[in-house]
Amino acid sequence: MRKLTALLAASILLAYLFPVPAAAFPVVTEVNSDLEKSSVSENDVNDVDTIMDEADTLNGTELEKPPEEEESVTSAAADTDKTKEAAARMEEASNALKNILEDHTVIALVYLCDEYSIRAEASYDSGVAVTVPSGQQVQIKDVLEDENGELWVYVTLYFQEAEYNGYIPRAYLACSDELFLEWEESYNSDSGKMLPFAARNTVQFYADIEQFPDSYKAALTALKQTHPKWTFVKMNTNLDWNYVVSEEIKDGRSLVESYLPAYMQEGKYSENWSYASKGALEHYLDPRNGLNESGIFQFELLTYNESYHTQAAVQSFLNQTFMAGTAPGTSLTYANIFWTVGSSLKVSPFHLACRVYQEQGKGTSSLISGTYPGYIGYYNYFNIGATGNSDNAVIESGLAKAKAEGWTDGYTSILGGAKVISQNYILKGQDTLYLQKFDVDGSYNGLFWHQYMQNICAPANEGENIRKLYNSTGSLDNTFVFKIPVYSNMPSDACPIPTVSYSVSLTPPAGYTDANIYLDGIGYTAIVRDGKYVVTAANGNAKTAVMYKYNGANVPIGMYVWTLKHNGSAYEAAAVPELEDILSYHGFSIRITGKSGIRFKTGISSSLRSQLISKGTAGYVLKEYGTLVMNNANRAQYPLVKGGEKVLSGMSYGRNANGILEDKIYETISGRHRFTSVLVGLPANQYKTEYAFRGYIILAKDNSEVTLYGPTVWKSIYSLANQVLSSGQYEKNSSADLFLRKLIEDADKAGG
């Protein structure tokens, strides 16, 4: 039976060189009934041949063979020829592939699964070398047929900073490398064992698309029906959507150009760039917004394919840019340089040309002028190493890199930059435009920080330009592989482009580092981006923002104020330094006679108060101030603001219900008037209850009022009594000492 097994394997071997997974399409199966029923072994056939030859020789006469014997011998001989032919063809195919791989890197992606176990040997029973998620990049090194005729691919890969080697069935790899696909096609003559390609196109069930969440499928199906040769690979990031957003919005990782609408920005990063708003980031980060004709090429594998990555196509694109002619310091056209460099590095020259166009725009940057003082004759077309918060810093850091690398003309600069992209990004898992901006591939260098660019719009913009190039060459229906990330806990629908922003961006003075920002007294936790504090308001109605400064003991010692205005698109924040420290915290005290009580003290500058009452400050005049208090446990549900639910309010300055001006000053120390609120009459079972206090002040300007709030501080009368006793402030057994001890004893007995 060994001969029959070998013959069957040979008959289907080359069909596996371009496999179609059973789940993807209906499979046409052909069975050789004669081979299935035959039981003649290789030795049996040889024996028959020998006996007949001997009989013929001995008798010296021609013997007539029975028809069935003649047919059996003929069939066996044919089988032997087919086996030899198949083996020779497999050897030829293997050698041809090895020749390709000698000077060519073939990249493929794991797909049609959530994750797959790379095997140590070409067998499902072999040990697991490593288990990787869908979308993992691998490099093809060899192929091997197992005893069942299935083709296994020997690959090398990097996963979580480690290198692995192993085998994976060809059916679980997506590849768009033209040389590899041509190799498969040229040795795929025995195609009767698989469904012909033309027939596959009519099937409406697409195995690659079925791997994606439902919210991806409709858009991908529409693309597949228009472009049947396109393959979509789910990149299973295993990352939470909200976590990715929180990381991508940190510091200067995600920027937009400052000419874009205000609702896409959250404060200036440099002269020409702004921090991207959260809404804008989410829109461009969400892969589902790119699943259309104009956006899909941000997910294309950036490999070189000779048939459609032509120099003429590159030139056609560059004719509309500053790169229509020759590159500085050379006699070469830009098109020739991009094509030569791309073909030698096996990187798409379309990608290289579009990347430089994205980076350089009109071509007026000093990074490519060759005339910048101190760096004359140096060029950096890809902006490699160009960083900083000012134009000069970006230019000088980029040209310092060019000088260090010896990029003295257009050719050396483009070649050097392309090598960086190829070696540091494409061959390290960041092999799409999307992944070069959003670093969600952890194969190398961790996550998020190893991004080529900060511009969140760049992948979509470059992808659209690349599509135009393919369209101009009539190549859109070629074989393409698109690697599309999927995150956990994504919004049910694609994130829309924002039309309005409620983000508030503040740049505080020195010493203000607490991430809690208060908009009209309500706390928000800020995202800190290069020293800028950004929060998102509930709507466009906020009037003020306040930050507090704290000392090492977490005691509030400062207060800074901004006024806010929403212009219909975004918030504008204006600092009001004249109101800095308008309210200050001055601690608690405890009543030691009569009814037990806890006093909270707030201060206001006596000179600032006088100005606010008389002629005003920064246009503001004083209307009222006082103290708010509530059970601290309620703050989790109710804001501690004037007029708020479950909030008590005590006025120290202002007009009462009868129109009479009240002005209560508890004490004046170091030029600050202190006003207080005393909570008295608490039952013993509430002595351990924490109460939150904060001062408030109402100012008027231009017929409008704003309310500012001091820092919130909370304490229980029980903890305050213990603190006072521990300080040794009162003599032991004095009336004050005994009062406080009795208070603590009553609280412990009440168990509050």
mmCIF file of N, CA and C in Angstrom, residues 456-546:
data_model
loop_
_atom_site.group_PDB
_atom_site.id
_atom_site.type_symbol
_atom_site.label_atom_id
_atom_site.label_comp_id
_atom_site.label_asym_id
_atom_site.label_seq_id
_atom_site.Cartn_x
_atom_site.Cartn_y
_atom_site.Cartn_z
ATOM 1 N N ILE A 456 -2.396 61.493 13.100
ATOM 2 C CA ILE A 456 -3.418 60.448 13.085
ATOM 3 C C ILE A 456 -4.090 60.316 11.721
ATOM 4 N N CYS A 457 -4.004 61.351 10.891
ATOM 5 C CA CYS A 457 -4.635 61.307 9.568
ATOM 6 C C CYS A 457 -3.741 60.659 8.519
ATOM 7 N N ALA A 458 -2.463 60.464 8.836
ATOM 8 C CA ALA A 458 -1.504 60.020 7.827
ATOM 9 C C ALA A 458 -1.845 58.666 7.216
ATOM 10 N N PRO A 459 -2.204 57.631 7.998
ATOM 11 C CA PRO A 459 -2.491 56.342 7.350
ATOM 12 C C PRO A 459 -3.608 56.430 6.319
ATOM 13 N N ALA A 460 -4.683 57.115 6.657
ATOM 14 C CA ALA A 460 -5.798 57.236 5.714
ATOM 15 C C ALA A 460 -5.388 58.053 4.492
ATOM 16 N N ASN A 461 -4.656 59.156 4.707
ATOM 17 C CA ASN A 461 -4.242 60.001 3.582
ATOM 18 C C ASN A 461 -3.284 59.269 2.649
ATOM 19 N N GLU A 462 -2.277 58.607 3.227
ATOM 20 C CA GLU A 462 -1.319 57.876 2.401
ATOM 21 C C GLU A 462 -1.995 56.704 1.700
ATOM 22 N N GLY A 463 -2.892 56.031 2.415
ATOM 23 C CA GLY A 463 -3.600 54.906 1.818
ATOM 24 C C GLY A 463 -4.432 55.326 0.620
ATOM 25 N N GLU A 464 -5.061 56.487 0.706
ATOM 26 C CA GLU A 464 -5.865 56.977 -0.412
ATOM 27 C C GLU A 464 -4.978 57.291 -1.618
ATOM 28 N N ASN A 465 -3.805 57.868 -1.366
ATOM 29 C CA ASN A 465 -2.883 58.147 -2.470
ATOM 30 C C ASN A 465 -2.379 56.859 -3.117
ATOM 31 N N ILE A 466 -2.105 55.857 -2.300
ATOM 32 C CA ILE A 466 -1.646 54.575 -2.846
ATOM 33 C C ILE A 466 -2.735 53.939 -3.699
ATOM 34 N N ARG A 467 -3.972 54.028 -3.249
ATOM 35 C CA ARG A 467 -5.068 53.481 -4.054
ATOM 36 C C ARG A 467 -5.138 54.181 -5.414
ATOM 37 N N LYS A 468 -4.962 55.488 -5.433
ATOM 38 C CA LYS A 468 -4.983 56.225 -6.697
ATOM 39 C C LYS A 468 -3.891 55.721 -7.636
ATOM 40 N N LEU A 469 -2.737 55.406 -7.074
ATOM 41 C CA LEU A 469 -1.653 54.872 -7.888
ATOM 42 C C LEU A 469 -2.030 53.528 -8.500
ATOM 43 N N TYR A 470 -2.592 52.637 -7.681
ATOM 44 C CA TYR A 470 -3.010 51.340 -8.204
ATOM 45 C C TYR A 470 -4.096 51.500 -9.266
ATOM 46 N N ASN A 471 -5.008 52.415 -9.014
ATOM 47 C CA ASN A 471 -6.087 52.636 -9.968
ATOM 48 C C ASN A 471 -5.540 53.143 -11.306
ATOM 49 N N SER A 472 -4.513 53.989 -11.237
ATOM 50 C CA SER A 472 -3.941 54.546 -12.469
ATOM 51 C C SER A 472 -3.253 53.485 -13.311
ATOM 52 N N THR A 473 -2.836 52.384 -12.678
ATOM 53 C CA THR A 473 -2.164 51.309 -13.412
ATOM 54 C C THR A 473 -3.090 50.137 -13.704
ATOM 55 N N GLY A 474 -4.371 50.272 -13.334
ATOM 56 C CA GLY A 474 -5.320 49.190 -13.559
ATOM 57 C C GLY A 474 -5.038 47.964 -12.716
ATOM 58 N N SER A 475 -4.499 48.163 -11.513
ATOM 59 C CA SER A 475 -4.051 47.041 -10.679
ATOM 60 C C SER A 475 -4.945 46.755 -9.486
ATOM 61 N N LEU A 476 -6.062 47.423 -9.378
ATOM 62 C CA LEU A 476 -6.882 47.277 -8.171
ATOM 63 C C LEU A 476 -7.429 45.870 -7.988
ATOM 64 N N ASP A 477 -7.534 45.104 -9.065
ATOM 65 C CA ASP A 477 -8.087 43.757 -8.946
ATOM 66 C C ASP A 477 -7.009 42.693 -8.823
ATOM 67 N N ASN A 478 -5.776 43.119 -8.556
ATOM 68 C CA ASN A 478 -4.712 42.148 -8.299
ATOM 69 C C ASN A 478 -4.893 41.516 -6.929
ATOM 70 N N THR A 479 -4.029 40.562 -6.622
ATOM 71 C CA THR A 479 -4.064 39.912 -5.312
ATOM 72 C C THR A 479 -3.461 40.840 -4.260
ATOM 73 N N PHE A 480 -4.275 41.241 -3.290
ATOM 74 C CA PHE A 480 -3.804 42.057 -2.177
ATOM 75 C C PHE A 480 -4.182 41.380 -0.865
ATOM 76 N N VAL A 481 -3.343 41.568 0.142
ATOM 77 C CA VAL A 481 -3.647 41.112 1.495
ATOM 78 C C VAL A 481 -3.714 42.331 2.398
ATOM 79 N N PHE A 482 -4.814 42.426 3.158
ATOM 80 C CA PHE A 482 -5.027 43.547 4.066
ATOM 81 C C PHE A 482 -5.082 43.021 5.503
ATOM 82 N N LYS A 483 -4.274 43.604 6.347
ATOM 83 C CA LYS A 483 -4.151 43.198 7.754
ATOM 84 C C LYS A 483 -4.886 44.216 8.608
ATOM 85 N N ILE A 484 -6.015 43.809 9.197
ATOM 86 C CA ILE A 484 -6.940 44.752 9.817
ATOM 87 C C ILE A 484 -7.084 44.437 11.307
ATOM 88 N N PRO A 485 -6.710 45.352 12.190
ATOM 89 C CA PRO A 485 -6.777 45.086 13.630
ATOM 90 C C PRO A 485 -8.210 44.975 14.156
ATOM 91 N N VAL A 486 -8.334 44.163 15.188
ATOM 92 C CA VAL A 486 -9.586 44.020 15.936
ATOM 93 C C VAL A 486 -9.245 44.173 17.413
ATOM 94 N N TYR A 487 -10.059 44.954 18.124
ATOM 95 C CA TYR A 487 -9.859 45.182 19.553
ATOM 96 C C TYR A 487 -11.040 44.613 20.338
ATOM 97 N N SER A 488 -10.820 44.326 21.585
ATOM 98 C CA SER A 488 -11.913 43.889 22.454
ATOM 99 C C SER A 488 -12.641 45.112 23.011
ATOM 100 N N ASN A 489 -13.920 44.934 23.293
ATOM 101 C CA ASN A 489 -14.767 45.984 23.876
ATOM 102 C C ASN A 489 -14.841 47.238 23.013
ATOM 103 N N MET A 490 -14.880 47.040 21.697
ATOM 104 C CA MET A 490 -15.029 48.181 20.797
ATOM 105 C C MET A 490 -16.457 48.708 20.862
ATOM 106 N N PRO A 491 -16.678 49.978 20.521
ATOM 107 C CA PRO A 491 -18.050 50.476 20.413
ATOM 108 C C PRO A 491 -18.822 49.642 19.394
ATOM 109 N N SER A 492 -20.121 49.562 19.557
ATOM 110 C CA SER A 492 -20.926 48.715 18.676
ATOM 111 C C SER A 492 -20.860 49.165 17.229
ATOM 112 N N ASP A 493 -20.715 50.460 17.017
ATOM 113 C CA ASP A 493 -20.614 51.002 15.662
ATOM 114 C C ASP A 493 -19.311 51.782 15.518
ATOM 115 N N ALA A 494 -18.895 51.984 14.288
ATOM 116 C CA ALA A 494 -17.670 52.735 14.026
ATOM 117 C C ALA A 494 -17.776 54.143 14.603
ATOM 118 N N CYS A 495 -16.686 54.614 15.186
ATOM 119 C CA CYS A 495 -16.674 55.941 15.802
ATOM 120 C C CYS A 495 -16.771 57.021 14.723
ATOM 121 N N PRO A 496 -17.762 57.889 14.792
ATOM 122 C CA PRO A 496 -17.919 58.912 13.748
ATOM 123 C C PRO A 496 -16.884 60.014 13.879
ATOM 124 N N ILE A 497 -16.673 60.730 12.795
ATOM 125 C CA ILE A 497 -15.811 61.900 12.868
ATOM 126 C C ILE A 497 -16.526 62.944 13.711
ATOM 127 N N PRO A 498 -15.873 63.537 14.689
ATOM 128 C CA PRO A 498 -16.585 64.500 15.540
ATOM 129 C C PRO A 498 -16.933 65.766 14.781
ATOM 130 N N THR A 499 -18.015 66.371 15.163
ATOM 131 C CA THR A 499 -18.398 67.673 14.612
ATOM 132 C C THR A 499 -18.340 68.756 15.671
ATOM 133 N N VAL A 500 -18.128 68.342 16.915
ATOM 134 C CA VAL A 500 -18.013 69.283 18.021
ATOM 135 C C VAL A 500 -17.137 68.633 19.080
ATOM 136 N N SER A 501 -16.390 69.432 19.808
ATOM 137 C CA SER A 501 -15.543 68.916 20.877
ATOM 138 C C SER A 501 -15.906 69.598 22.189
ATOM 139 N N TYR A 502 -15.926 68.801 23.241
ATOM 140 C CA TYR A 502 -16.143 69.344 24.577
ATOM 141 C C TYR A 502 -14.890 69.197 25.438
ATOM 142 N N SER A 503 -13.770 68.997 24.777
ATOM 143 C CA SER A 503 -12.508 68.874 25.506
ATOM 144 C C SER A 503 -12.041 70.247 25.980
ATOM 145 N N VAL A 504 -11.460 70.257 27.169
ATOM 146 C CA VAL A 504 -10.889 71.468 27.758
ATOM 147 C C VAL A 504 -9.408 71.205 27.985
ATOM 148 N N SER A 505 -8.567 72.021 27.379
ATOM 149 C CA SER A 505 -7.119 71.858 27.499
ATOM 150 C C SER A 505 -6.540 73.018 28.289
ATOM 151 N N LEU A 506 -5.810 72.686 29.359
ATOM 152 C CA LEU A 506 -5.255 73.704 30.255
ATOM 153 C C LEU A 506 -3.749 73.527 30.390
ATOM 154 N N THR A 507 -3.034 74.637 30.407
ATOM 155 C CA THR A 507 -1.603 74.628 30.688
ATOM 156 C C THR A 507 -1.388 75.361 32.003
ATOM 157 N N PRO A 508 -1.209 74.636 33.109
ATOM 158 C CA PRO A 508 -1.135 75.284 34.418
ATOM 159 C C PRO A 508 0.234 75.881 34.685
ATOM 160 N N PRO A 509 0.316 76.787 35.633
ATOM 161 C CA PRO A 509 1.618 77.321 36.043
ATOM 162 C C PRO A 509 2.393 76.283 36.845
ATOM 163 N N ALA A 510 3.630 76.587 37.134
ATOM 164 C CA ALA A 510 4.493 75.662 37.863
ATOM 165 C C ALA A 510 3.884 75.299 39.212
ATOM 166 N N GLY A 511 4.038 74.029 39.567
ATOM 167 C CA GLY A 511 3.568 73.558 40.870
ATOM 168 C C GLY A 511 2.206 72.915 40.827
ATOM 169 N N TYR A 512 1.459 73.125 39.756
ATOM 170 C CA TYR A 512 0.119 72.536 39.648
ATOM 171 C C TYR A 512 0.222 71.241 38.852
ATOM 172 N N THR A 513 0.221 70.129 39.560
ATOM 173 C CA THR A 513 0.417 68.826 38.916
ATOM 174 C C THR A 513 -0.704 67.840 39.184
ATOM 175 N N ASP A 514 -1.657 68.203 40.012
ATOM 176 C CA ASP A 514 -2.747 67.274 40.310
ATOM 177 C C ASP A 514 -3.624 67.102 39.076
ATOM 178 N N ALA A 515 -3.977 65.852 38.763
ATOM 179 C CA ALA A 515 -4.713 65.555 37.529
ATOM 180 C C ALA A 515 -6.208 65.796 37.643
ATOM 181 N N ASN A 516 -6.678 66.257 38.783
ATOM 182 C CA ASN A 516 -8.104 66.537 38.942
ATOM 183 C C ASN A 516 -8.397 67.988 38.560
ATOM 184 N N ILE A 517 -9.271 68.134 37.570
ATOM 185 C CA ILE A 517 -9.690 69.454 37.096
ATOM 186 C C ILE A 517 -11.159 69.627 37.470
ATOM 187 N N TYR A 518 -11.515 70.836 37.910
ATOM 188 C CA TYR A 518 -12.894 71.095 38.337
ATOM 189 C C TYR A 518 -13.538 72.101 37.393
ATOM 190 N N LEU A 519 -14.552 71.623 36.676
ATOM 191 C CA LEU A 519 -15.325 72.481 35.781
ATOM 192 C C LEU A 519 -16.603 72.871 36.494
ATOM 193 N N ASP A 520 -16.722 74.167 36.807
ATOM 194 C CA ASP A 520 -17.872 74.654 37.587
ATOM 195 C C ASP A 520 -18.055 73.829 38.853
ATOM 196 N N GLY A 521 -16.941 73.442 39.467
ATOM 197 C CA GLY A 521 -16.964 72.753 40.745
ATOM 198 C C GLY A 521 -17.034 71.245 40.662
ATOM 199 N N ILE A 522 -17.259 70.678 39.490
ATOM 200 C CA ILE A 522 -17.396 69.225 39.329
ATOM 201 C C ILE A 522 -16.072 68.650 38.845
ATOM 202 N N GLY A 523 -15.623 67.600 39.504
ATOM 203 C CA GLY A 523 -14.310 67.054 39.225
ATOM 204 C C GLY A 523 -14.250 66.156 38.000
ATOM 205 N N TYR A 524 -13.162 66.288 37.247
ATOM 206 C CA TYR A 524 -12.860 65.429 36.108
ATOM 207 C C TYR A 524 -11.388 65.037 36.206
ATOM 208 N N THR A 525 -11.079 63.807 35.811
ATOM 209 C CA THR A 525 -9.683 63.364 35.802
ATOM 210 C C THR A 525 -9.074 63.661 34.447
ATOM 211 N N ALA A 526 -7.969 64.386 34.458
ATOM 212 C CA ALA A 526 -7.362 64.850 33.209
ATOM 213 C C ALA A 526 -6.408 63.826 32.624
ATOM 214 N N ILE A 527 -6.282 63.884 31.310
ATOM 215 C CA ILE A 527 -5.200 63.218 30.592
ATOM 216 C C ILE A 527 -4.076 64.238 30.459
ATOM 217 N N VAL A 528 -2.875 63.846 30.833
ATOM 218 C CA VAL A 528 -1.743 64.772 30.794
ATOM 219 C C VAL A 528 -0.969 64.533 29.503
ATOM 220 N N ARG A 529 -0.821 65.573 28.692
ATOM 221 C CA ARG A 529 -0.151 65.467 27.398
ATOM 222 C C ARG A 529 0.932 66.534 27.311
ATOM 223 N N ASP A 530 2.168 66.122 27.585
ATOM 224 C CA ASP A 530 3.298 67.054 27.530
ATOM 225 C C ASP A 530 3.051 68.308 28.360
ATOM 226 N N GLY A 531 2.568 68.128 29.583
ATOM 227 C CA GLY A 531 2.344 69.262 30.473
ATOM 228 C C GLY A 531 0.998 69.928 30.322
ATOM 229 N N LYS A 532 0.210 69.517 29.343
ATOM 230 C CA LYS A 532 -1.143 70.043 29.162
ATOM 231 C C LYS A 532 -2.135 69.061 29.776
ATOM 232 N N TYR A 533 -3.129 69.606 30.461
ATOM 233 C CA TYR A 533 -4.118 68.793 31.154
ATOM 234 C C TYR A 533 -5.435 68.901 30.396
ATOM 235 N N VAL A 534 -5.950 67.746 29.972
ATOM 236 C CA VAL A 534 -7.127 67.734 29.108
ATOM 237 C C VAL A 534 -8.238 66.924 29.755
ATOM 238 N N VAL A 535 -9.401 67.530 29.857
ATOM 239 C CA VAL A 535 -10.600 66.834 30.324
ATOM 240 C C VAL A 535 -11.705 67.060 29.309
ATOM 241 N N THR A 536 -12.713 66.213 29.350
ATOM 242 C CA THR A 536 -13.849 66.343 28.449
ATOM 243 C C THR A 536 -15.094 66.678 29.249
ATOM 244 N N ALA A 537 -15.652 67.843 28.987
ATOM 245 C CA ALA A 537 -16.853 68.294 29.699
ATOM 246 C C ALA A 537 -18.072 67.521 29.214
ATOM 247 N N ALA A 538 -19.124 67.556 30.016
ATOM 248 C CA ALA A 538 -20.355 66.857 29.652
ATOM 249 C C ALA A 538 -21.065 67.533 28.484
ATOM 250 N N ASN A 539 -20.880 68.843 28.360
ATOM 251 C CA ASN A 539 -21.550 69.599 27.300
ATOM 252 C C ASN A 539 -20.778 70.906 27.083
ATOM 253 N N GLY A 540 -21.369 71.847 26.416
ATOM 254 C CA GLY A 540 -20.691 73.106 26.137
ATOM 255 C C GLY A 540 -21.063 74.232 27.076
ATOM 256 N N ASN A 541 -21.566 73.907 28.271
ATOM 257 C CA ASN A 541 -22.086 74.943 29.183
ATOM 258 C C ASN A 541 -21.129 75.354 30.288
ATOM 259 N N ALA A 542 -19.991 74.698 30.420
ATOM 260 C CA ALA A 542 -19.080 75.023 31.524
ATOM 261 C C ALA A 542 -18.535 76.441 31.375
ATOM 262 N N LYS A 543 -18.419 77.141 32.504
ATOM 263 C CA LYS A 543 -17.956 78.528 32.511
ATOM 264 C C LYS A 543 -16.574 78.704 33.120
ATOM 265 N N THR A 544 -16.185 77.795 34.024
ATOM 266 C CA THR A 544 -14.907 77.955 34.722
ATOM 267 C C THR A 544 -14.188 76.609 34.852
ATOM 268 N N ALA A 545 -12.890 76.706 34.959
ATOM 269 C CA ALA A 545 -12.059 75.545 35.274
ATOM 270 C C ALA A 545 -11.106 75.945 36.380
ATOM 271 N N VAL A 546 -10.865 75.030 37.309
ATOM 272 C CA VAL A 546 -10.005 75.317 38.458
ATOM 273 C C VAL A 546 -9.086 74.134 38.709
#
